[in-house]
XYZ file of C-alpha atoms in Angstrom:
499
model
C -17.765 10.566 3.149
C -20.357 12.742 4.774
C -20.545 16.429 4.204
C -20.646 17.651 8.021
C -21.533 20.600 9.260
C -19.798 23.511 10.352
C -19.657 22.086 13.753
C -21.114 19.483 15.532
C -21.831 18.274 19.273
C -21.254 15.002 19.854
C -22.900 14.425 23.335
C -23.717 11.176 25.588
C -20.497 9.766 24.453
C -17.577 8.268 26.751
C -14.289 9.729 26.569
C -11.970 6.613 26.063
C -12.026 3.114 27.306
C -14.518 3.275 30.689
C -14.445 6.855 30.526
C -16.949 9.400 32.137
C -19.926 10.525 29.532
C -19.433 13.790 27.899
C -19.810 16.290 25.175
C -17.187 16.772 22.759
C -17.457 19.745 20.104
C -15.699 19.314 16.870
C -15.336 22.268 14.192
C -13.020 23.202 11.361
C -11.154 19.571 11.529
C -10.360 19.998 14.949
C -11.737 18.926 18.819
C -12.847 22.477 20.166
C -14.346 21.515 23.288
C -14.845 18.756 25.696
C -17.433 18.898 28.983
C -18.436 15.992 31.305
C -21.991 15.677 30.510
C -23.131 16.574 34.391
C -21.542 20.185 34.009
C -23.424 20.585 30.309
C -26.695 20.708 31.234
C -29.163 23.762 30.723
C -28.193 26.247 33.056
C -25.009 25.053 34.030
C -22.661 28.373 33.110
C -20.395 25.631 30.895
C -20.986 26.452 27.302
C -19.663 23.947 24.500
C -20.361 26.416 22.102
C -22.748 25.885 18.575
C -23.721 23.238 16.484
C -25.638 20.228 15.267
C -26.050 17.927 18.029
C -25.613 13.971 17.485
C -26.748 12.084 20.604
C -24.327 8.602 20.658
C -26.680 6.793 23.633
C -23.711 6.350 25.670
C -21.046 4.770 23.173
C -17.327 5.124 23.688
C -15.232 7.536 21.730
C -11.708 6.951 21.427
C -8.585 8.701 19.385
C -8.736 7.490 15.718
C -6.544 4.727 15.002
C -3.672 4.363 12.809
C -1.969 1.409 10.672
C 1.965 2.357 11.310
C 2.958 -0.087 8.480
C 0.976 -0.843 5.337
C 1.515 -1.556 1.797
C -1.831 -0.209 0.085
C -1.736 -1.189 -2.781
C -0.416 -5.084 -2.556
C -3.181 -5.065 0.213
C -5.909 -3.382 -2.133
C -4.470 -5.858 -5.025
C -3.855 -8.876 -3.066
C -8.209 -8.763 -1.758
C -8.241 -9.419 -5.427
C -6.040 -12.079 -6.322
C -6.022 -15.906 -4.984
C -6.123 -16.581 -1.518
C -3.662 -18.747 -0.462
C -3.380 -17.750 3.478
C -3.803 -21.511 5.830
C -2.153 -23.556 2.971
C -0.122 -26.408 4.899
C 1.744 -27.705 1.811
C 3.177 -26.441 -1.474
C 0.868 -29.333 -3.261
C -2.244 -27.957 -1.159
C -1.190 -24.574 -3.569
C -0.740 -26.067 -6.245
C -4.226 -27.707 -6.160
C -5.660 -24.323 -5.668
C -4.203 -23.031 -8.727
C -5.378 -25.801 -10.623
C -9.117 -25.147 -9.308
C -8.859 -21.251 -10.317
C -7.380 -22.498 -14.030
C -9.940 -21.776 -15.756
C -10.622 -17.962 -14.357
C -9.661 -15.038 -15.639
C -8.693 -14.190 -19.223
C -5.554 -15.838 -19.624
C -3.346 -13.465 -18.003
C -0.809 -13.602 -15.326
C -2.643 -15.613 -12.216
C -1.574 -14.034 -9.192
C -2.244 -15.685 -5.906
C -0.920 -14.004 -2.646
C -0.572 -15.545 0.803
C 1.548 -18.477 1.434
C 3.664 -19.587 3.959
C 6.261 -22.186 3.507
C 8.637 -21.943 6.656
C 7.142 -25.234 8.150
C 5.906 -27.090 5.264
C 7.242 -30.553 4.549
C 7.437 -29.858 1.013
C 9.057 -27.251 -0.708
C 7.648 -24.709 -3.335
C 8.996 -25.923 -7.306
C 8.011 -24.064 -10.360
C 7.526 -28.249 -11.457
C 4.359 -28.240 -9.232
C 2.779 -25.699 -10.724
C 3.873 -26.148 -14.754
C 2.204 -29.979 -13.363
C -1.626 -28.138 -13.121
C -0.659 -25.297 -15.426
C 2.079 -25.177 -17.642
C 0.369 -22.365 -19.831
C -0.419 -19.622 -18.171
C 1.691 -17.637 -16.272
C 1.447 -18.095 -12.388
C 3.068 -15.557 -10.027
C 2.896 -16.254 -5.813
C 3.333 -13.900 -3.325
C 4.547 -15.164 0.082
C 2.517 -13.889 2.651
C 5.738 -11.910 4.293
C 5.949 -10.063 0.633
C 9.591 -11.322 0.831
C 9.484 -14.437 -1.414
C 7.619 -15.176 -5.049
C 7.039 -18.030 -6.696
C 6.793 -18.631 -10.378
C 5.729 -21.236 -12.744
C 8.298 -21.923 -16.183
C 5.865 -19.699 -18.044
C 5.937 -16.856 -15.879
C 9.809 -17.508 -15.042
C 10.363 -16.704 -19.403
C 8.188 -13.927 -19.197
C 10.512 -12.065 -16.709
C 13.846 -13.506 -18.800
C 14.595 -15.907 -16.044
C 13.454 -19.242 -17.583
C 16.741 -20.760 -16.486
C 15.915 -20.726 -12.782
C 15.795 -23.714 -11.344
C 13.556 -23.913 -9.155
C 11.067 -20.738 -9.797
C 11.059 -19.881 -5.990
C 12.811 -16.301 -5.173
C 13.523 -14.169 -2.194
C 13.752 -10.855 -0.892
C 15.601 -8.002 -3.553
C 15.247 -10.378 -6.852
C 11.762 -11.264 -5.528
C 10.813 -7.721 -5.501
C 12.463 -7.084 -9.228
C 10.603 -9.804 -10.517
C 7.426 -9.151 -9.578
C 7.908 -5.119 -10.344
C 8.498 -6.750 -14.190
C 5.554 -8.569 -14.376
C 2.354 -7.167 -15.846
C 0.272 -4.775 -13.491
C -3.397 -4.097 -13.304
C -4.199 -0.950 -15.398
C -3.450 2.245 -12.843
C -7.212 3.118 -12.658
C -8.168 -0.187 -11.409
C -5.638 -0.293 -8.831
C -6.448 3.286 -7.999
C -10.126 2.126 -7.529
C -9.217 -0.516 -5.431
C -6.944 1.463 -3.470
C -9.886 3.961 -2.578
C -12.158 0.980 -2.017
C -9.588 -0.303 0.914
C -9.215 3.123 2.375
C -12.785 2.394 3.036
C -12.705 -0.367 4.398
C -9.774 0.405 6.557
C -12.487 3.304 7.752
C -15.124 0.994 8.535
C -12.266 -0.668 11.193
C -12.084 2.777 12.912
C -8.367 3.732 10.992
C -8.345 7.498 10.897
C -4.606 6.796 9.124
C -1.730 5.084 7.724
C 1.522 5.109 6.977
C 1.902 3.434 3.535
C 5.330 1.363 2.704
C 3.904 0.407 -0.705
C 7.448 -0.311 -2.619
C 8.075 2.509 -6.011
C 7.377 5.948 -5.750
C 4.895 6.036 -3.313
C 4.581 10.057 -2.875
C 4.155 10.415 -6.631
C 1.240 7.910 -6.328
C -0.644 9.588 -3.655
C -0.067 13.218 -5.557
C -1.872 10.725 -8.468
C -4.407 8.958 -6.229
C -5.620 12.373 -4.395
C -6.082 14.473 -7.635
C -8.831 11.599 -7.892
C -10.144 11.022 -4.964
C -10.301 12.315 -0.896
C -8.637 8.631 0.697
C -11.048 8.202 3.717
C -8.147 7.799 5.642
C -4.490 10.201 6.173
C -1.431 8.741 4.679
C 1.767 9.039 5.422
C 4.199 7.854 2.288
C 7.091 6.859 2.291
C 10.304 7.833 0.350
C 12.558 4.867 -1.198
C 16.326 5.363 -1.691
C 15.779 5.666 -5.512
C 13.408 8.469 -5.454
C 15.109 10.239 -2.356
C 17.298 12.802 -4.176
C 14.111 13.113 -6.213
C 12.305 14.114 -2.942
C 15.124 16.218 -1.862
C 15.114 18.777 -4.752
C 11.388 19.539 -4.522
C 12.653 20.333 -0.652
C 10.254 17.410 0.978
C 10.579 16.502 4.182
C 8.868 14.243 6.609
C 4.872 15.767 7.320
C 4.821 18.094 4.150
C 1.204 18.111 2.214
C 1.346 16.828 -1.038
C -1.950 16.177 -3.194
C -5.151 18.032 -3.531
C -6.842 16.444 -0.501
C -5.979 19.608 2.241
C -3.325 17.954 3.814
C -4.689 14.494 4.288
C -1.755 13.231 2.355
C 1.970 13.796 3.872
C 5.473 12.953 2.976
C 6.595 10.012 5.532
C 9.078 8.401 6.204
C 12.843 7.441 4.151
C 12.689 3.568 3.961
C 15.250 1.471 4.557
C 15.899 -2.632 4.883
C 19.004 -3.916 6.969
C 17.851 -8.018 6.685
C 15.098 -10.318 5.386
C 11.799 -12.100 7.515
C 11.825 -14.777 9.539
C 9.753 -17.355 7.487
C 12.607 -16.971 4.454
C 14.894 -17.661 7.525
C 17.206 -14.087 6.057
C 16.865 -11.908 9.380
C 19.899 -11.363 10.668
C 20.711 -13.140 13.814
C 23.331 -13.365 16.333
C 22.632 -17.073 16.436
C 22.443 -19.373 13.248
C 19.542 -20.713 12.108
C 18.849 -24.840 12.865
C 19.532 -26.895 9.844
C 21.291 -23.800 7.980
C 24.988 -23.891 10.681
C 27.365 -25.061 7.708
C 25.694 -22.593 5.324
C 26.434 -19.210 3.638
C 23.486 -17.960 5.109
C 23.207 -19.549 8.651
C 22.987 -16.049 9.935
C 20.572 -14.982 7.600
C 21.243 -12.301 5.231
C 22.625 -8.171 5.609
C 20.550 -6.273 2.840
C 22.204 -2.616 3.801
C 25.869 -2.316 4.806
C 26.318 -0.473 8.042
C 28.630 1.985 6.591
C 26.233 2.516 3.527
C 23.034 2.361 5.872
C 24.586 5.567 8.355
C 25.281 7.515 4.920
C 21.590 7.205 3.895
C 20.309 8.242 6.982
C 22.414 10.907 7.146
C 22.001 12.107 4.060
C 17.773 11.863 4.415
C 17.807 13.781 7.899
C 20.340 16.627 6.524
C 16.938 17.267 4.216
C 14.353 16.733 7.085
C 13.383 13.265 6.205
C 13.192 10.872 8.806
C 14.432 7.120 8.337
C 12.229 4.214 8.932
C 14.729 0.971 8.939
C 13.323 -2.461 8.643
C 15.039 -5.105 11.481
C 13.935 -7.961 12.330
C 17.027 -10.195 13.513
C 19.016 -9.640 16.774
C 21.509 -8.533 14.911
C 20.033 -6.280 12.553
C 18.248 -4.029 15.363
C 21.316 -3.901 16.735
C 22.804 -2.490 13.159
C 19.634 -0.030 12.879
C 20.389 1.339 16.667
C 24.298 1.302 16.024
C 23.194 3.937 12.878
C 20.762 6.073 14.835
C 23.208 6.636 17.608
C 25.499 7.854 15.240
C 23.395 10.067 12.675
C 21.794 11.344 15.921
C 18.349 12.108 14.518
C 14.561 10.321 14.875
C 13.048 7.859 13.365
C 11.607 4.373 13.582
C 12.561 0.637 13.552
C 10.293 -1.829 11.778
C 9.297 -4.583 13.233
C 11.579 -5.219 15.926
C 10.500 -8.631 16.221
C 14.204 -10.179 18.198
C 15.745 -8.230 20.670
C 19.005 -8.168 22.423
C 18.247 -7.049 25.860
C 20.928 -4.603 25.428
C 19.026 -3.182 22.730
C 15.666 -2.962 25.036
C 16.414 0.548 26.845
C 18.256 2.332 23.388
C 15.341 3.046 21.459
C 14.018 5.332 24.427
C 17.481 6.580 25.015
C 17.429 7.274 21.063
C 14.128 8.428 20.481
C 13.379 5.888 18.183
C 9.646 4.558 17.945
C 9.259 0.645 17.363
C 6.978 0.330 14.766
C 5.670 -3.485 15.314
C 2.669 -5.676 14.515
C 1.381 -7.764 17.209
C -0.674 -9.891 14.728
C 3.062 -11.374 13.601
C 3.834 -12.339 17.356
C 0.805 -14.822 17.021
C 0.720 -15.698 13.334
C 4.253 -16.572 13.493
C 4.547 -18.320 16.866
C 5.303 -21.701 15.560
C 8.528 -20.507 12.946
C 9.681 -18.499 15.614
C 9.456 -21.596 17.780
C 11.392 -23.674 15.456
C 13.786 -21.129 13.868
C 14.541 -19.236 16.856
C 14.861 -21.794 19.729
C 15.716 -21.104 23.293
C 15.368 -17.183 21.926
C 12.188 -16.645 21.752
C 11.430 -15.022 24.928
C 13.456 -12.176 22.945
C 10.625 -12.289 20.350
C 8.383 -9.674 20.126
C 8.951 -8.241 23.214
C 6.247 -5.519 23.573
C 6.064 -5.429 27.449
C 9.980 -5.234 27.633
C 9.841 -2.542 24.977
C 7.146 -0.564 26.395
C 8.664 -1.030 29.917
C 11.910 0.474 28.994
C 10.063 3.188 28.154
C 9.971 2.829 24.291
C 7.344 4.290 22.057
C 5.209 1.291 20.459
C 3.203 2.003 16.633
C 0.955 -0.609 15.794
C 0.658 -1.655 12.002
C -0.310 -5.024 10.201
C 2.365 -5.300 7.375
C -1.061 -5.295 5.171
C -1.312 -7.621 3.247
C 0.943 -9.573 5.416
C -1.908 -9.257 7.993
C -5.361 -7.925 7.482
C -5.528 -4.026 7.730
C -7.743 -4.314 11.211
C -6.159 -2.210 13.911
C -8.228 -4.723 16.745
C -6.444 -7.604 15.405
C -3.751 -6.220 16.994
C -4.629 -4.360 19.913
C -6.170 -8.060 20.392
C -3.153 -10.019 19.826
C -1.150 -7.531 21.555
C -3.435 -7.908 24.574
C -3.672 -11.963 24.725
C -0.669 -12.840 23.017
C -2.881 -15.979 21.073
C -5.291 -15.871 18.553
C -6.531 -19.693 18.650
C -7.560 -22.030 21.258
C -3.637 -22.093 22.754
C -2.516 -20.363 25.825
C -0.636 -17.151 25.147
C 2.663 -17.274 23.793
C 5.241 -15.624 26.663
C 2.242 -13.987 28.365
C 5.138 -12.256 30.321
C 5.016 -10.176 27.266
C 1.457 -9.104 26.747
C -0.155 -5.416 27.019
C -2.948 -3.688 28.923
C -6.146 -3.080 26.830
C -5.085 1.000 27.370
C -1.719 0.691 26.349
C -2.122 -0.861 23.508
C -5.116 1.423 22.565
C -2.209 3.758 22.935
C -0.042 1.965 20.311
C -2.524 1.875 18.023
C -3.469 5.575 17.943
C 0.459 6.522 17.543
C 0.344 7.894 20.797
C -2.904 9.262 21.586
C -4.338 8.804 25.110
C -6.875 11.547 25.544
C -9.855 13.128 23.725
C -8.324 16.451 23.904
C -8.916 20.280 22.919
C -7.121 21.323 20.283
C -6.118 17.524 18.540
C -7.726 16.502 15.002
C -11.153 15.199 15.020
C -9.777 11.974 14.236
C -11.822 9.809 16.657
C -13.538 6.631 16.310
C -17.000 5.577 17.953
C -17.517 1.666 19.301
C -20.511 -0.154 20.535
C -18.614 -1.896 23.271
C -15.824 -0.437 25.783
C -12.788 -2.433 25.071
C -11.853 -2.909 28.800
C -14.874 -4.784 28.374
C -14.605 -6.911 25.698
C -13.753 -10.807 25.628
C -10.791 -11.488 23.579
C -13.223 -12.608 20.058
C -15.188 -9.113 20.989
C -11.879 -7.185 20.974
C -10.914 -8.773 17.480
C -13.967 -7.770 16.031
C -15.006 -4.695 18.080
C -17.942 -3.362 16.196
C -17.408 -0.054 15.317
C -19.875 2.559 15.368
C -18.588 5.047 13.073
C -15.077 6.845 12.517
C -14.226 10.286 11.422
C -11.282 11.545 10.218
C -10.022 15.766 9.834
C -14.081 16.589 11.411
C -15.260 14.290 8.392
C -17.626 11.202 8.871
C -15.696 8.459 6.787
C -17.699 5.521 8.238
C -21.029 4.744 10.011
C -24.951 6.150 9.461
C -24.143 10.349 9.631
């Protein structure tokens, strides 16, 4: 990141998405001024004040962007480990982990990525002792909600006597957090590496869900480096009392970066995903009626989830509760109605229409990720029949006057803010025709969503702003995916692009 100067003049720029040109000042982290170019001229009376001035030949400037939902450091990790995103079987895996075999020193091989709700085979740890029985293999689902092992792996996390090496949701997540981790530096490295990269997309911040003590590892991460992006970290229910005696609350600095690092959100799970079929659903799942889980699966009691909440906004924390099922957004609303305090739902993905109007009436921002509306049209198809015009419902959210967050779920999806504003907007991502078009979004408001809020280059907001080479309103859907981006800045700092 570029050392700026005091202040600097940004001028031949347009404010927002077929916005008028104009000068925008920006000094001490924030936007001090902003003049439509016609009144800025020599001898016009309007005075922007001092400063270097950076002529932008007419590009558009628009609020910096934010990822609403990341985990960093899976995302940083999983650019690192096998790709196994566009697999169509659990033998098309398999034969990718025999072709990586020989790579690496003999470690655990990690592979990330898969997706296994419409395969016609089913994951086995027999399939992948078949191309290697030696060397431990741990897979990552692409939903983070499902990991599967190989025998060798399976006896180095004392569960040898599972039977079939494929685990969901909570005992996913405990055997993973057993296995053997990159040394802290490396991931560290890479962590600062994707902060970059999440620059270069024009992401001026994130809120980071990374699972463990994710505060603690930003106070670690920031002693080391400035992140080129702000983060927002959240608090897990086993380090919340933790958080509460050092008096934390939601939008405190932590760190040694000047406040680019915050305390976010508390986090909190009431079901499963979709592809492991364990959101909770009104309705049960096709295939699964005569089944303990035919409903899919409540990870937070009610009674237990209200207490939590409580007990986090008593101390100025705010909850963030993952729901993805019917049902389950119907659990998380139930609890905010009755704890009576902000927050956010994650995902939001199926909707009662009941539901639609509460999070307004609540105050409670739906934190979802368009990119999931398109990557997971076909198991949403098949899992939720006749429902999914209930499935990701952005225009009926945003018309009942909710607030919308973009985020990717990183690594679930690539940390790339257009990716959704772009999926959000055309509701497809292939060749197809869009998926419930009824339910798609203007280019502004979803330029909205994905600058948590921000409309307008104002005075007085942070000089988070991002500069592209092509207006968005503009832009043919495979532009809007990969809008080129000029150069970002985050807190008055360049943290992308040739300054």
């Amino acid at each position: 990141m570029a050392d700026n100067p005091s202040a600097l003049i940004l001028t031949r720029v347009r404010l927002g998405a077929g916005g008028p040109l104009a000068r925008v000042r920006v000094a001490d982290g924030r936007i001090t001024h902003v003049v439509p170019e016609t009144d800025a001229g020599a001898g016009s009376g309007v005075e922007v004040g001092g400063g270097c001035q950076l002529d932008l030949d007419g590009r558009v400037l628009l609020p910096g962007l934010w990822d609403a939902h990341v985990h960093l450091a899976e995302w940083a990790s999983a650019r690192h480990r096998l790709d196994l995103a566009g697999t169509a079987s659990a033998r098309a895996v398999a034969e990718l982990v025999r072709e990586r075999a020989g790579v690496g020193d003999g470690t655990v091989l990690y592979g990330y990525g898969f997706r296994d709700g419409l395969w016609a085979d089913a994951p086995h740890k027999a399939l992948l002792d078949a191309v290697l029985p030696d060397r431990p293999v741990a897979l990552v689902s692409a939903d983070l909600h499902a990991a599967w092992l190989n025998s060798a792996c399976l006896a180095l996390v004392g569960r040898g006597d599972h039977p079939t090496g494929l685990i969901r949701e909570h005992e996913a997540h405990e055997v993973l957090s057993a296995l053997p981790a990159a040394p802290v530096d490396v991931v560290d490295g890479w962590i600062e590496e994707a902060c970059r990269a999440a620059a270069a997309r024009g992401v001026s911040g994130v809120i980071d869900f990374q699972f463990g003590d994710t505060v603690g590892d930003w106070e670690r991460c920031s002693a080391q480096f400035r992140p080129a992006v702000r983060v927002s970290a959240a608090v897990y229910p086993s380090y919340l009392d933790a958080a509460i005696k050092r008096g934390l609350r939601t939008g405190d600095a932590v760190g040694a970066d000047g406040g680019l690092v915050r305390v976010g959100p508390l986090k909190l799970f009431t079901d499963g995903s979709l592809n492991t079929r364990t959101a909770l659903c009104r309705d049960p799942y096709p295939g699964l009626e005569a089944t303990d889980g035919a409903h899919g699966i409540e990870e937070t009691a009610p009674g237990e989830l209200v207490r939590l909440m409580r007990h986090a906004a008593a101390h100025g924390i705010e909850p963030a509760v993952h729901a993805i099922g019917d049902r389950a957004n119907t659990v998380a609303l139930d609890a905010f109605e009755v704890v009576r305090c902000r927050g956010r739902i994650e995902h939001a993905q199926l909707l009662s229409p009941q539901d639609l109007p509460r999070f307004a009436e609540l105050e409670v921002t739906a934190g979802v990720q368009p990119r999931h509306a398109t990557d997971d049209r076909d198991v949403a198809d098949r899992h939720w029949a006749g429902r999914t015009e209930r499935a990701f419902p952005y225009g009926d959210l945003l018309a009942a006057g909710a607030r919308l967050e973009f985020g990717s779920d990183a690594p679930v999806s690539p940390l790339d803010p257009w990716l959704a504003i772009a999926s959000a907007v055309n509701r497809t991502d292939d060749e197809r025709p869009a998926w419930h078009p009824e339910q798609r979004l203007s280019v502004p408001d979803a330029l909205v969503a994905a600058a948590r809020g921000r409309r307008l280059i104002r005075v007085g907001d942070p000089a988070d702003l991002v500069v592209v080479d092509v207006d968005p309103l503009d832009a043919d859907p495979e532009t809007l995916r990969a809008m080129p981006v000029h150069a970002t800045m985050t807190n008055g700092h360049w943290t992308h692009g040739p300054y």
